[in-house]
Structures are given as structure tokens and as C-alpha cells.
XYZ file of C-alpha atoms in Angstrom:
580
model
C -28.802 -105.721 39.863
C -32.711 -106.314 39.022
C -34.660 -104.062 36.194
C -37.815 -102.336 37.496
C -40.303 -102.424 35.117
C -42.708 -98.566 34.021
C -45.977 -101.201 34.662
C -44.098 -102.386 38.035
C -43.389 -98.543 38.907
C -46.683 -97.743 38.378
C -48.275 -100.570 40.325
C -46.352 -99.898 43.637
C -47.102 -96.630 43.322
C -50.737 -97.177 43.085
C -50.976 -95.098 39.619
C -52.726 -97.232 37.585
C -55.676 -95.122 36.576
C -54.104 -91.227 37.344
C -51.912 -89.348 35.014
C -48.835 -91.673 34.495
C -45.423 -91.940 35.194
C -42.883 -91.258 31.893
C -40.206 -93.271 33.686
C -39.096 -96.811 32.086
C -36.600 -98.687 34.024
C -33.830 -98.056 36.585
C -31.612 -99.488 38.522
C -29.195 -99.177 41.806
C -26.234 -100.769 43.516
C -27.460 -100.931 46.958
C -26.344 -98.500 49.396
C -25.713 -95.549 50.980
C -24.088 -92.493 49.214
C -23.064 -89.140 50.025
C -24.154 -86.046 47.625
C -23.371 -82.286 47.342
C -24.509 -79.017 45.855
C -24.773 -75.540 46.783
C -27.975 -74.207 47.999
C -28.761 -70.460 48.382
C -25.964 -70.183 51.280
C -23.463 -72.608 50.532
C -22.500 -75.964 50.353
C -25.394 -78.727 51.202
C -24.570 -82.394 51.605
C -27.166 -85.528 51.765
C -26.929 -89.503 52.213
C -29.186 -90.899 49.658
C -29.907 -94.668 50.658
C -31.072 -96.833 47.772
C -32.173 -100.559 47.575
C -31.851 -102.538 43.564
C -34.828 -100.454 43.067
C -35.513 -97.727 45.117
C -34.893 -94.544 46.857
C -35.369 -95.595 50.810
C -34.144 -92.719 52.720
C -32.815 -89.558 52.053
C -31.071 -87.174 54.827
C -29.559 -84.047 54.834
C -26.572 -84.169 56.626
C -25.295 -80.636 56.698
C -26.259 -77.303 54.927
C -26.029 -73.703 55.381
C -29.508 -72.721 54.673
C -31.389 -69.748 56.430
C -33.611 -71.415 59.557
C -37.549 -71.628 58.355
C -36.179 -70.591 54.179
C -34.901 -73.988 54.104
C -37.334 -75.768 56.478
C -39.830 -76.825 53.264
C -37.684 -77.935 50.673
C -35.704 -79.745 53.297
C -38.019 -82.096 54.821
C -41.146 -81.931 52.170
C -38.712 -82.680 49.412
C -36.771 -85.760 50.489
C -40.328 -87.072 51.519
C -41.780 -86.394 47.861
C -38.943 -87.768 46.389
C -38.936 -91.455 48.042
C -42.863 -91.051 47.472
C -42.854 -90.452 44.480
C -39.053 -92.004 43.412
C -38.723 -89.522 40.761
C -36.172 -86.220 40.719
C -38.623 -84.476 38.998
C -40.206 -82.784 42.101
C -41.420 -78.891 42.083
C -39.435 -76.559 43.756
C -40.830 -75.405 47.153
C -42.380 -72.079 46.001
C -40.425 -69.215 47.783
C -37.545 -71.420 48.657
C -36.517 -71.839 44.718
C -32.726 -72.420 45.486
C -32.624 -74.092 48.674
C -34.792 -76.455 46.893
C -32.965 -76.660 43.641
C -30.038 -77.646 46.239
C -31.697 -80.295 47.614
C -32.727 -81.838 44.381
C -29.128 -81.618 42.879
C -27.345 -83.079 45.836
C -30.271 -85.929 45.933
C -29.062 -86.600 41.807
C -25.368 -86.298 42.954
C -25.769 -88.603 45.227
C -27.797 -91.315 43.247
C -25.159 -90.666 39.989
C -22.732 -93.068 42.042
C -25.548 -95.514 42.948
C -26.318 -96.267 39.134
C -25.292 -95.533 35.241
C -28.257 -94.263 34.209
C -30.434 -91.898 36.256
C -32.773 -91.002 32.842
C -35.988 -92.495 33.590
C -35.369 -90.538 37.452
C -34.947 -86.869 35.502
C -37.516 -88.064 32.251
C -40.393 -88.314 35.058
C -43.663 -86.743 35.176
C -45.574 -86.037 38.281
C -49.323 -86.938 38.366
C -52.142 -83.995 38.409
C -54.634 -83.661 41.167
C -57.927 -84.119 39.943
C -60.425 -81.212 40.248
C -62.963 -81.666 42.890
C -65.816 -79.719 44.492
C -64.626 -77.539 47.511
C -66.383 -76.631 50.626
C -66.980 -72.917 51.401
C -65.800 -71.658 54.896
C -66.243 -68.995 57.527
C -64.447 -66.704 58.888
C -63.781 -63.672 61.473
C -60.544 -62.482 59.652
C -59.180 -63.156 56.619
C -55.150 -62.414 56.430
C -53.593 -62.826 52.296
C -50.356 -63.624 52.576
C -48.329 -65.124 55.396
C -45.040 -62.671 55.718
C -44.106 -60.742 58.973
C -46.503 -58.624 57.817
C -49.446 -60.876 57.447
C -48.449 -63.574 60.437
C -48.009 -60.340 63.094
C -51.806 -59.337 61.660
C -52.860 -62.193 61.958
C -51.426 -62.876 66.018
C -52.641 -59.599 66.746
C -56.403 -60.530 66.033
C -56.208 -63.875 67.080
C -55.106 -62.231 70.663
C -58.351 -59.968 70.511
C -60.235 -63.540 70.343
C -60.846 -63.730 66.867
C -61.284 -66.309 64.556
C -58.781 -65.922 62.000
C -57.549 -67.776 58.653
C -54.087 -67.052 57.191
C -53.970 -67.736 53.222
C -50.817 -68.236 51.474
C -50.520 -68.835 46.960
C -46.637 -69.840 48.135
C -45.693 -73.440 49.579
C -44.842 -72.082 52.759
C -45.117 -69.660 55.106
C -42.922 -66.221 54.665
C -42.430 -67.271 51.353
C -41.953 -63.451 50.234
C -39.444 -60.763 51.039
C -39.653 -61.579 54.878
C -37.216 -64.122 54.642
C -34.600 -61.990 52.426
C -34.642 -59.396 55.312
C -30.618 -59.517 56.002
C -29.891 -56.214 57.811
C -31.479 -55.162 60.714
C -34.485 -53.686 62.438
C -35.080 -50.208 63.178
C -36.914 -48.966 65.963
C -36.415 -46.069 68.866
C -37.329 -46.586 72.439
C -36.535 -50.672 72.676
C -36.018 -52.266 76.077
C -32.707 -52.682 74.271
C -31.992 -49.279 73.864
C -32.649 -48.575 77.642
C -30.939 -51.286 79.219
C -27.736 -50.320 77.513
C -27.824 -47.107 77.808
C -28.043 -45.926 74.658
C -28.410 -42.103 74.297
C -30.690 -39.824 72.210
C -32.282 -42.950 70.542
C -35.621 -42.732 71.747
C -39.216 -43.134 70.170
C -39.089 -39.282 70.144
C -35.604 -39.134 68.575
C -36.637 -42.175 66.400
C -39.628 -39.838 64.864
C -37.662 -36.855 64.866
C -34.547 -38.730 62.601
C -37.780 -39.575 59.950
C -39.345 -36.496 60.065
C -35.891 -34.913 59.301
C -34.769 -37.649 56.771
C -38.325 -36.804 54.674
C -37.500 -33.077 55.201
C -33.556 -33.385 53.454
C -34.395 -35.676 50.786
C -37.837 -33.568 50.563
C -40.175 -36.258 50.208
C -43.726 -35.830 50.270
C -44.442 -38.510 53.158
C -47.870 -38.756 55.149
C -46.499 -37.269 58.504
C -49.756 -39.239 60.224
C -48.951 -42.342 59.105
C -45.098 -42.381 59.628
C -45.325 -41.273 63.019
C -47.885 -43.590 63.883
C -45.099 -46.787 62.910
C -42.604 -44.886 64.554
C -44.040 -44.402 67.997
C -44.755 -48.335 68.098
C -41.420 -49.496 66.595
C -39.577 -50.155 70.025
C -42.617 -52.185 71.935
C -42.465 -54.232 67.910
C -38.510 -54.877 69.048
C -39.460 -56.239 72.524
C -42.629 -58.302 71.134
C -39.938 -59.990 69.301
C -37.303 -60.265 71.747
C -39.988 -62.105 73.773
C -40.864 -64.287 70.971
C -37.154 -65.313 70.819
C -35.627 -63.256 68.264
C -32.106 -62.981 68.816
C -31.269 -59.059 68.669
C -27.925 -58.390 70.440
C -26.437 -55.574 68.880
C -27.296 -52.197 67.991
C -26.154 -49.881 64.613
C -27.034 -46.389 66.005
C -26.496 -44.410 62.945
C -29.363 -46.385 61.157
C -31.002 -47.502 64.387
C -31.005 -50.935 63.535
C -31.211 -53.846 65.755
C -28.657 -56.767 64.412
C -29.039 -60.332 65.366
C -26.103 -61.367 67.804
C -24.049 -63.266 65.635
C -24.718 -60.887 62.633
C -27.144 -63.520 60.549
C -29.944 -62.219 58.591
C -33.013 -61.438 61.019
C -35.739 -62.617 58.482
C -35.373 -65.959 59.008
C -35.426 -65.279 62.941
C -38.719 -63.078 62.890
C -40.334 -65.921 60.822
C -38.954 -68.774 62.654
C -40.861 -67.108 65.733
C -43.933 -65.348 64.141
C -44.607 -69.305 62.673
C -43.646 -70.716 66.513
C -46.571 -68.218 67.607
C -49.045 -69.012 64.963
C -49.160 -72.496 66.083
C -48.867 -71.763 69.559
C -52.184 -69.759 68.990
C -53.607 -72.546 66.944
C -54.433 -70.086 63.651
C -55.392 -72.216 60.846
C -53.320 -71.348 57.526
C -53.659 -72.868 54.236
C -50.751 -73.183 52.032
C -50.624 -72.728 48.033
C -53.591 -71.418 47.936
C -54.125 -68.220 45.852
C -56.762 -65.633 46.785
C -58.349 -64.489 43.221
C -61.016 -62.175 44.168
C -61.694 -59.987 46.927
C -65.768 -60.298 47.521
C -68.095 -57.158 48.377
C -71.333 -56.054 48.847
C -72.488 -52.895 48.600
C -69.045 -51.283 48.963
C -68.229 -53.739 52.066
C -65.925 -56.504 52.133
C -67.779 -60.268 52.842
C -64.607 -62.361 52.376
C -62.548 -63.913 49.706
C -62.324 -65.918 46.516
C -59.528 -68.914 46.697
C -57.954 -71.119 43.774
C -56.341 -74.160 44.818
C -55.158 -76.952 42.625
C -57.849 -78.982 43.777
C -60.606 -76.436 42.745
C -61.712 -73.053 44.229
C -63.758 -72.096 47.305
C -64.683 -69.032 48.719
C -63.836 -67.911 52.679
C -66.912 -65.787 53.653
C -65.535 -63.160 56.915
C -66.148 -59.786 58.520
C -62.678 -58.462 57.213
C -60.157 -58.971 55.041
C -56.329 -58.162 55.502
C -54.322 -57.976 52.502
C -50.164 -57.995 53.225
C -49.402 -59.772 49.727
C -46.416 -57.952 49.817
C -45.204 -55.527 46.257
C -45.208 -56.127 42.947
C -41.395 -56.203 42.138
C -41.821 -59.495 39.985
C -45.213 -57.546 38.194
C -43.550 -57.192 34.445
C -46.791 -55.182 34.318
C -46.771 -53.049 37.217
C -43.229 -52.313 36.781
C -43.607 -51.242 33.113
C -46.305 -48.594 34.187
C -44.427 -47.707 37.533
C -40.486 -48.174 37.014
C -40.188 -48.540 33.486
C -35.937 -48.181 33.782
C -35.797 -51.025 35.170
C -37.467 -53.829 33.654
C -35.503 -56.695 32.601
C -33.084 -56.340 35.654
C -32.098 -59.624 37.480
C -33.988 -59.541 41.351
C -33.317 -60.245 44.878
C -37.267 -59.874 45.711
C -39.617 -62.804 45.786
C -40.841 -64.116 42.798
C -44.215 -63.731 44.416
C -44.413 -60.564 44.717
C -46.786 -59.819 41.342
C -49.238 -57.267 42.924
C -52.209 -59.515 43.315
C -53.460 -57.348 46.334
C -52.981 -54.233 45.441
C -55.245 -55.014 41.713
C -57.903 -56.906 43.906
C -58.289 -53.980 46.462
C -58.434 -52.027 42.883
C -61.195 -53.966 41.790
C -63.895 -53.237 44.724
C -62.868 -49.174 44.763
C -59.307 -48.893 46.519
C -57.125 -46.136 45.780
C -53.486 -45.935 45.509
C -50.611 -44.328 47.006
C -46.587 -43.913 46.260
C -46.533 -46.314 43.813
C -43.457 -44.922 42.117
C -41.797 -45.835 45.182
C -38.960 -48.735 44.374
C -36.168 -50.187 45.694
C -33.027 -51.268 43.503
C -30.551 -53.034 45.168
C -27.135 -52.213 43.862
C -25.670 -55.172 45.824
C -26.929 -57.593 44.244
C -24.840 -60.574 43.302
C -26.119 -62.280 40.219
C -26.958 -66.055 40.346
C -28.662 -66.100 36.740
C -29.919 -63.648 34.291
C -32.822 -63.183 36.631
C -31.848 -63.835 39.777
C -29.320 -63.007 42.516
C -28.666 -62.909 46.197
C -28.707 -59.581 47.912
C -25.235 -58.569 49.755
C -27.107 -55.533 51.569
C -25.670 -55.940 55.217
C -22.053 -55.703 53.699
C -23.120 -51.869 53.043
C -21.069 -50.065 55.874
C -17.890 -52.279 55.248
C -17.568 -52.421 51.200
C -15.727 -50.533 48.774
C -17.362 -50.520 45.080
C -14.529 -50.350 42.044
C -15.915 -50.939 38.769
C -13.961 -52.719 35.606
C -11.615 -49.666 35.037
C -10.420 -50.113 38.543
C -11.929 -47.181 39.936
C -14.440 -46.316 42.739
C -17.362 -44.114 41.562
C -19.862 -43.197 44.589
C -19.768 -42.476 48.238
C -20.943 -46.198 49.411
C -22.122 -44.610 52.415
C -24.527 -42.647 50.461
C -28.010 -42.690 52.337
C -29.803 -43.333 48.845
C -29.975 -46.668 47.190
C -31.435 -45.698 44.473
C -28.853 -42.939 44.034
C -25.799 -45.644 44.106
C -27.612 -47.948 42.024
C -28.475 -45.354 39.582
C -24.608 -45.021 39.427
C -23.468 -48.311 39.102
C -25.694 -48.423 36.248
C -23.354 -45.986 34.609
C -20.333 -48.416 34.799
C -19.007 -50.737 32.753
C -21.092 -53.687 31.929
C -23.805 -52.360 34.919
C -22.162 -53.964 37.891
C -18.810 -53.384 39.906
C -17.126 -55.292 42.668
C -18.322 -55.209 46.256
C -14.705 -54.980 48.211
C -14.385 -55.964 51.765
C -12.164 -56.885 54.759
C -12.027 -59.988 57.616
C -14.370 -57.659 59.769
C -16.767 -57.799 57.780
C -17.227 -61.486 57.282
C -16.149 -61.266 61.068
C -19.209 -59.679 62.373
C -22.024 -60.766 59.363
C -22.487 -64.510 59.520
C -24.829 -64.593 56.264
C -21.823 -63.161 54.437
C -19.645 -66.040 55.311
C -22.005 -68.645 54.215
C -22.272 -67.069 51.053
C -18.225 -66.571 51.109
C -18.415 -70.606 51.504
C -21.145 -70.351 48.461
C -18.523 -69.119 46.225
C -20.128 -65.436 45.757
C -16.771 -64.597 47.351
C -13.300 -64.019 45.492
C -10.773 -64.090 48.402
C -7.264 -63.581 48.306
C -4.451 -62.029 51.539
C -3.101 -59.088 49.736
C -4.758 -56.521 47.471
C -2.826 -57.406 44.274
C -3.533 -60.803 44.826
C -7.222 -59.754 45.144
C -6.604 -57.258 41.628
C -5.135 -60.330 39.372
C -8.473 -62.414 40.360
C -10.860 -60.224 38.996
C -11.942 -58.539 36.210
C -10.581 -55.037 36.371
C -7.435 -52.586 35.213
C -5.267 -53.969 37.969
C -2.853 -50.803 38.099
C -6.032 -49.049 38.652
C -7.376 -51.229 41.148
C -4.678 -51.318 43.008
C -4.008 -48.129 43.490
C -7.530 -47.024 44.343
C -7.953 -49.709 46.800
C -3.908 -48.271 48.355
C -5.766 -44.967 48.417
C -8.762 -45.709 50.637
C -6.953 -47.888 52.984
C -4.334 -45.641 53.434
C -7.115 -43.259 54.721
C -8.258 -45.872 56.924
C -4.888 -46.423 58.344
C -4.481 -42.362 58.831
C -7.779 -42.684 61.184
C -10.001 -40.137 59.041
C -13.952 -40.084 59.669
C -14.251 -39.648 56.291
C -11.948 -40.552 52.836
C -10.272 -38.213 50.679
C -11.979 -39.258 47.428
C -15.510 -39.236 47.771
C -16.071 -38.037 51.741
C -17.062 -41.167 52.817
C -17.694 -42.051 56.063
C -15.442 -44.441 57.210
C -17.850 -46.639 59.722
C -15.359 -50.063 59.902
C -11.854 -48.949 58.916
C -10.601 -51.506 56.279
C -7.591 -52.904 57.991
C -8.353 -56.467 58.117
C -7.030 -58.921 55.799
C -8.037 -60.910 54.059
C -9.601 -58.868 51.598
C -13.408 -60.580 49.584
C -14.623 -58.897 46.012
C -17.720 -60.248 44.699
C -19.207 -59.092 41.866
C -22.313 -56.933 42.339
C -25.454 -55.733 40.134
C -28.263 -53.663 40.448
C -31.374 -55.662 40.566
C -34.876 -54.914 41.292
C -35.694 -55.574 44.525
C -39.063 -54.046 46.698
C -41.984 -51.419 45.859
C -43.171 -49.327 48.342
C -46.420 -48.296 47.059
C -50.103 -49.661 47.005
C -53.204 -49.556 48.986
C -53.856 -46.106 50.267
C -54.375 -46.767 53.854
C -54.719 -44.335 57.086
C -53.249 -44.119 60.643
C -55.570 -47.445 61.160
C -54.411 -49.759 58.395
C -57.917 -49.265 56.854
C -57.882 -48.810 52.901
C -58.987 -45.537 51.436
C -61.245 -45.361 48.403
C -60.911 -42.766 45.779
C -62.439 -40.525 47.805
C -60.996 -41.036 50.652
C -63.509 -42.674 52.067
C -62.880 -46.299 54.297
C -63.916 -49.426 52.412
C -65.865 -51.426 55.442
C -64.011 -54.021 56.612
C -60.688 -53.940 54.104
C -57.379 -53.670 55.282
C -53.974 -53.367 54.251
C -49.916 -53.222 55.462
C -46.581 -53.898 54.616
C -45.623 -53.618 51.006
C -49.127 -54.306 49.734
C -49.975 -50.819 51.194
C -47.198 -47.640 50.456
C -48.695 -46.162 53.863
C -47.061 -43.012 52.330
C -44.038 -44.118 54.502
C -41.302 -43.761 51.422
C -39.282 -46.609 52.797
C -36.821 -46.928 50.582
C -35.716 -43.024 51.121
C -37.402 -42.393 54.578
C -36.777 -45.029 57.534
C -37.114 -49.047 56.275
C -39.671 -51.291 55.311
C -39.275 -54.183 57.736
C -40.386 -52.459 60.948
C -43.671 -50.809 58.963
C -44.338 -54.153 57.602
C -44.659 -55.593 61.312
C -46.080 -51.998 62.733
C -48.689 -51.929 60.628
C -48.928 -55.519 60.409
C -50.344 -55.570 63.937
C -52.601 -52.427 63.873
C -54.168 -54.134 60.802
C -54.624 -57.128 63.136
C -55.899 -54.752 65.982
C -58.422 -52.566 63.649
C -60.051 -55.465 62.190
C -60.750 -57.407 65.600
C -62.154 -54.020 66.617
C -64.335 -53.860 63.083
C -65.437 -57.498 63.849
C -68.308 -57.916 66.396
């Protein structure tokens, strides 16, 4: 084996003169080895080939990874590692544990090739210098690049607009788009025709909101939710056309599912991205709008900080879809105060920086109280967790004592997670059946994760968890029993009984509320224009998705996906109109 030496590093690298590398010496036996880790969905394996002194080629051989989550971290971050031969690359921003998966298997794999991997895990990466940035132009600016922002941005570029997508996150989608794991909802869809589907049109689609806002009584803006709802079903074809694999229907929620039950975020990216460069609209990548630029009360364009230095993007419009502030410590101390400090299934890029900007020139607010916590959340760390949402119609929640506490059917999220927080330690466990890993494909990857206990009979299930098994036991007896009797609903708690547990093996994984989504920000009207504090339209600014609360209520009234994408494309269509 042959010594490498820091001044030989340095020289092949070509870093003599730049910030320089930490590392001192390594070594390899040459080869090729196999490494594993767990990404965000399971198990991830990689061949790491390795000369005496260097990384050569690494290649993922399997992983379970969401389609365009993983894409970044699992091409950009074998290349930056062999670049730069250190493991002490930067997560992909947005893809934290898909990258963090990567990395790990990578240092598996290399632990075999050699005794010391210290001056691999010791290294520093160089900074980019500062340098002077050209100013650009403009029709349309779009901030952020989720469903929301990419559907904005297609939707102008189709009125024949010049249009620039800016993204602060190392990829595109990098927000809450990707983490959407349910389904769509939408009345009116091809779908819904062509199988017959009854009373679940755009009429009966508006009607189910209207009614929804009228139960709960919450103060939505009837304009503005009708406006999403009437466009919902030709959204749900759009996509369809664009490839996105709806195949099932859940009428009680009118949600379109994904054929093999996977999460549709990753779908509706995959294809938004597919269109995006199919229309040939330029998008720049960690890139941070800082400033929203006006004159005289109209919007000229847009501030950016890069880590090579800031320019400024000078346009007719601006369309900000930067998504919530659910990782704001700020916002949520003003807004949701109870639940700061909770671990989160949101984006960690979802700080607010719209909403403040539009602040800063005059915008108004609306619904910003609005929040979702997701009691399904299965912790990962202290901060962090995956969200088990699409498991909803199948689990049963028991907390430590054994014993189930809520209807889990309950149409309120917050309501249930307001509950769990009432149990011991916060969190309960999230009890299901075969059918459900059956029919949700995301679930079974994270079964294969490990976020899974499993076991064949429900004692067997009670001794591997944390819980009064006696209690357990018998509560779990209980509901199944009802299942087995054929009731709609169970005797305990009236809960409908959607998908009849009566499929073993049984799954418990241990669940949490987390913060997850707000709902409020820009006040905006029927047009995706943003309102001033007077109601008045600020000239050329707007807003959708979770950057704008559209008075919509999503968490209690209807769901945030489908006026993320509505909106998302009237924004496009009412700024290519603006712009002439």
C-alpha cells in the first residue's frame, strides 16, 4: 500500500492557492467494495471502487428512495465525492436523509478498503471566492421551485413568456412537494367520468367544501375556494397527461392515489421537472431571493444571494410560492406558540422568506394561524421524522397504557394531534394490518426502513413494544372483533371502519405529533394577485400555495396539494396576462 501525501492531495487536486484541504494521508487496498445504510425509505447499497489512493467510482446499486427526492444526492454526491475524495460533502439541501444515506454507505463501504478513514471524515471543503455578478432580465420571476412554483411557472411559459424559476434549495421541489404521500383531491377528473364514479363532480366537489367550512364553521373566503375547486379536475388530467400515475380513487376524501399506492409528490415533481425542461425554462439552483424590488408600489424584480455573490433579476412580475414557514422558530412563536420545539415532517426550508418580503413592499396577510400538526409522525431525531399520513384510514392509535384514545377517523388533525399530546410521553403507536402495507407502497419501504415493528399475532405485536400488554391486548381484541362482526363503525369510539383489520401480520410504529405545514400568508384574490393592507393589488406581485393562505383553511377545509397546483397555474396565467 503507498502513503498519499496532504501536499500530494492538494496538488492533484489543483488546490494550491484556495482554502485547503485538512486531510493528511490515506490509504486503500485496491478494489471494489460493497456498502450499506438506510436512507429516508430504507435500505441503500453502493460499490465504492478505490485504487492505493483514491476513490475511482462510486455506484449506487440499489435503494428505496422516492423518484426526483433522491435524484440529487444520488448522482451529485458520488460525483463530489471522487472530485473532491473527501466524505465531508454537504448534504443536498431538501434531500437531508437520502443524502446522509449516501454518504454513510460511501464510508461503509471504504471502512473495508482501509484502517483508517480519518483524514476522509477530518476534511474541509474549499470556499468559493466572491465575485462580481451580472444582473439579468426577466418576464416572470417564479421563488421557489415546488408544484406550486414549477406549475406557475409552465403556465406562463405556455402564454409565451420569458420566465426564470429561482430556488435557495439544491434542487428542484426541495420543499413540502416531495413529502406529499396521500393523494390528490379534485371533482370532475376524466378519471372520475370514465369510471363512473357518482355524485363526485366539480359541483359536488365545491359543495363537500362549502359544507366542510360550514360544520367545522370556519371563516373561509367562499371566492377563493371555489375558484380552486372548479379547476381541480382539469389540474388531475394536466397531470395524468404529464405522466402522473393516478389509478385509484378514495371517494370519501376525493383523493386520487397513485396506482401502486406510492407517495404522489415525487410523481408530480418527477413530471412538472420533465416539463420544465421540455419547455426550456431556465432555473437557478441555491440561490436565495433576499429582497423583493419596487417602485412606486410596483414590483420591478428581485434581489438574489448566491455563494458566489448577489445579483439582481429585473422583470414585469414576480411569483412568490416559497412555500410556509413551519421551520420559522419566529413565525411559529408569534403564530403557533404550542408547538414550538416539536420534531417536523415539513421542509427545513420552509422559514417564511416570502411571506416577510411581500411584507416588506406593503402585502397583507391572511389565516396565518392556520397550521398543520401531523400526529403521525414517526420520529427520526429530536427534530425530525417521517410522516406516516397515508396509513390514516387503516391504523389504530394505543398509547403506553395500552389504550386507544380518539376516533382515528376523526376529520381534524389538529384535533387527534391535540390528543395524542395528552398521552403518555406525547406519542402512541400507529397499529396496522397486511392491507395496509398491501395497498401503500411508501409504507413498505419504510417497513423495510425499520420504522416498522412487525410481528403475526397481536400478543406477539404487545411484548415488542412499549405498552401495558394486558391492556394492549385487549383493546386491540376489541376493535378487531368489531371488524370481524362487519360494523361501519366500532363500539368504542364510533369509528368508521374504512379497511376492516383482518389481515395479519399486524405493524406498530411509534408515532408523534410534529409540526408539519402553515396555511397562511400573502393575502391574495380569486387571481393569485397579493392584496395590500387595503386591499388594494400590488402591480405585478403574486402569490400561491403555502406562501399565500388564499383563505382556503386547508388543513380543516379540503387539502393543500391541489390549491398549491390550482393556484399555482392561475398565478402563472395572471402574470403572463399582467406582462405585455
Amino acid at each position: 500500500m503507498f502513503k498519499i501525501s496532504k501536499l500530494a492531495l492538494l496538488l492533484s487536486a489543483g488546490l494550491l492557492g484556495t482554502n485547503l484541504y485538512a486531510a493528511s494521508s490515506v490509504e486503500f487496498v485496491p478494489g471494489k467494495y460493497i456498502g450499506e445504510a438506510n436512507g429516508r425509505n430504507g435500505p441503500m447499497k453502493v460499490e465504492v471502487t478505490v485504487n492505493q489512493t483514491k476513490i475511482t467510482n462510486i455506484q449506487v446499486l440499489s435503494h428505496r428512495e422516492s423518484a426526483g427526492l433522491s435524484d440529487a444526492p444520488l448522482t451529485q454526491l458520488p460525483k463530489e465525492i471522487i472530485e473532491r475524495q473527501t466524505l465531508k460533502v454537504d448534504n443536498i439541501a431538501g434531500a437531508t436523509f437520502s443524502s446522509q444515506g449516501l454518504i454513510k454507505a460511501t464510508q461503509n463501504a471504504l471502512s473495508k478498503a482501509t484502517k483508517d478513514l480519518s483524514p476522509l471524515l477530518l476534511t474541509t471543503l474549499p470556499v468559493k471566492a466572491k465575485q462580481a455578478m451580472k444582473d439579468e432580465k426577466a418576464d416572470i420571476v417564479v421563488i421557489g421551485s415546488g408544484i406550486t412554483g414549477l406549475t406557475a411557472a409552465i403556465a406562463a411559459k405556455e402564454k409565451g413568456k420569458n420566465v426564470l424559476v429561482i430556488e435557495k434549495q439544491g434542487m428542484l421541489g426541495a420543499g413540502d412537494s416531495m413529502n406529499i404521500s396521500t393523494g390528490i383531491t379534485a371533482g370532475g377528473s376524466k378519471f372520475i367520468q370514465e369510471h363512473g364514479i357518482k355524485g363526485k363532480s366539480t359541483q359536488d366537489y365545491v359543495d363537500h367544501l362549502m359544507k366542510q367550512a360550514k360544520d367545522k364553521g370556519i371563516p373561509i373566503n367562499k371566492a377563493n375556494v371555489e375558484t380552486y375547486a372548479r379547476r381541480g379536475g382539469e389540474i388531475i388530467d394536466w397531470l395524468e397527461q404529464l405522466g402522473v400515475p393516478f389509478g385509484r380513487f378514495q371517494e370519501d376524501k376525493y383523493f386520487h392515489i397513485t396506482k401502486d399506492g406510492s407517495a404522489p409528490g415525487p410523481h408530480i415533481m418527477k413530471a412538472l421537472k420533465a416539463e420544465v425542461e421540455k419547455q426550456g425554462i431556465p432555473h437557478r439552483l441555491n440561490s436565495k431571493v433576499t429582497e423583493i424590488l419596487s417602485d412606486h408600489g410596483k414590483v420591478i424584480g428581485v434581489e438574489v444571494s448566491t455563494p458566489e455573490g448577489k445579483y439582481k433579476v429585473l422583470s414585469k412580475a414576480v411569483i412568490v410560492a416559497t412555500g410556509g414557514f413551519s421551520a420559522s422558530p419566529e413565525l411559529l412563536k408569534r403564530y403557533a406558540p404550542d408547538w414550538i420545539g416539536r420534531p417536523t415532517t415539513g421542509a427545513s426550508s420552509l422559514t417564511g422568506d416570502g411571506i416577510r418580503m411581500a411584507q416588506a413592499i406593503g402585502a397583507d396577510t391572511a389565516s396565518m394561524e392556520q397550521i398543520k400538526v401531523n400526529y403521525l409522525c414517526h420520529p427520526l431525531t429530536k427534530k425530525d421524522g417521517v410522516s406516516l399520513t397515508a396509513i390514516t384510514p387503516y391504523t389504530v392509535l394505543i398509547n403506553h397504557d395500552g389504550k386507544r384514545f380518539v376516533d382515528e377517523n376523526h376529520p381534524s388533525i389538529n384535533f387527534k394531534s391535540k390528543a395524542m399530546m395528552k398521552q403518555p410521553k406525547h406519542e402512541a403507536y400507529a397499529v396496522v394490518d397486511q392491507k395496509a402495507m398491501d395497498n401503500l407502497k411508501l409504507m413498505r419501504n419504510y417497513a423495510d426502513a425499520g420504522y416498522f415493528v412487525k410481528a403475526d399475532t397481536i400478543p406477539e405485536l404487545a411484548k415488542k413494544l412499549d405498552v401495558n400488554q394486558k391492556a394492549f391486548i385487549e383493546t386491540m381484541d376489541n376493535y378487531i372483533k368489531d371488524c370481524k362482526e362487519g360494523l361501519k363503525n366500532d363500539k368504542a369510539f364510533g369509528r368508521k371502519i374504512q379497511y376492516p383489520m383482518l389481515n395479519p401480520p399486524y405493524y406498530a410504529a411509534l408515532v408523534t405529533p410534529s409540526m408539519q405545514s402553515t396555511y397562511g400568508g400573502i393575502k391574495t384574490n380569486t387571481k393569485a394577485e397579493a392584496l395590500d393592507t387595503k386591499g388594494h393589488v400590488i402591480p405585478g406581485l403574486y402569490a400561491a400555495g403555502a406562501a399565500s393562505g388564499h383563505e382556503a383553511y386547508a388543513n380543516e377545509v379540503g387539502f393543500a396539494a391541489i390549491i398549491g397546483l390550482t393556484y399555482g397555474r392561475i398565478a402563472g396565467e395572471n402574470a403572463a396576462a399582467y406582462v405585455k
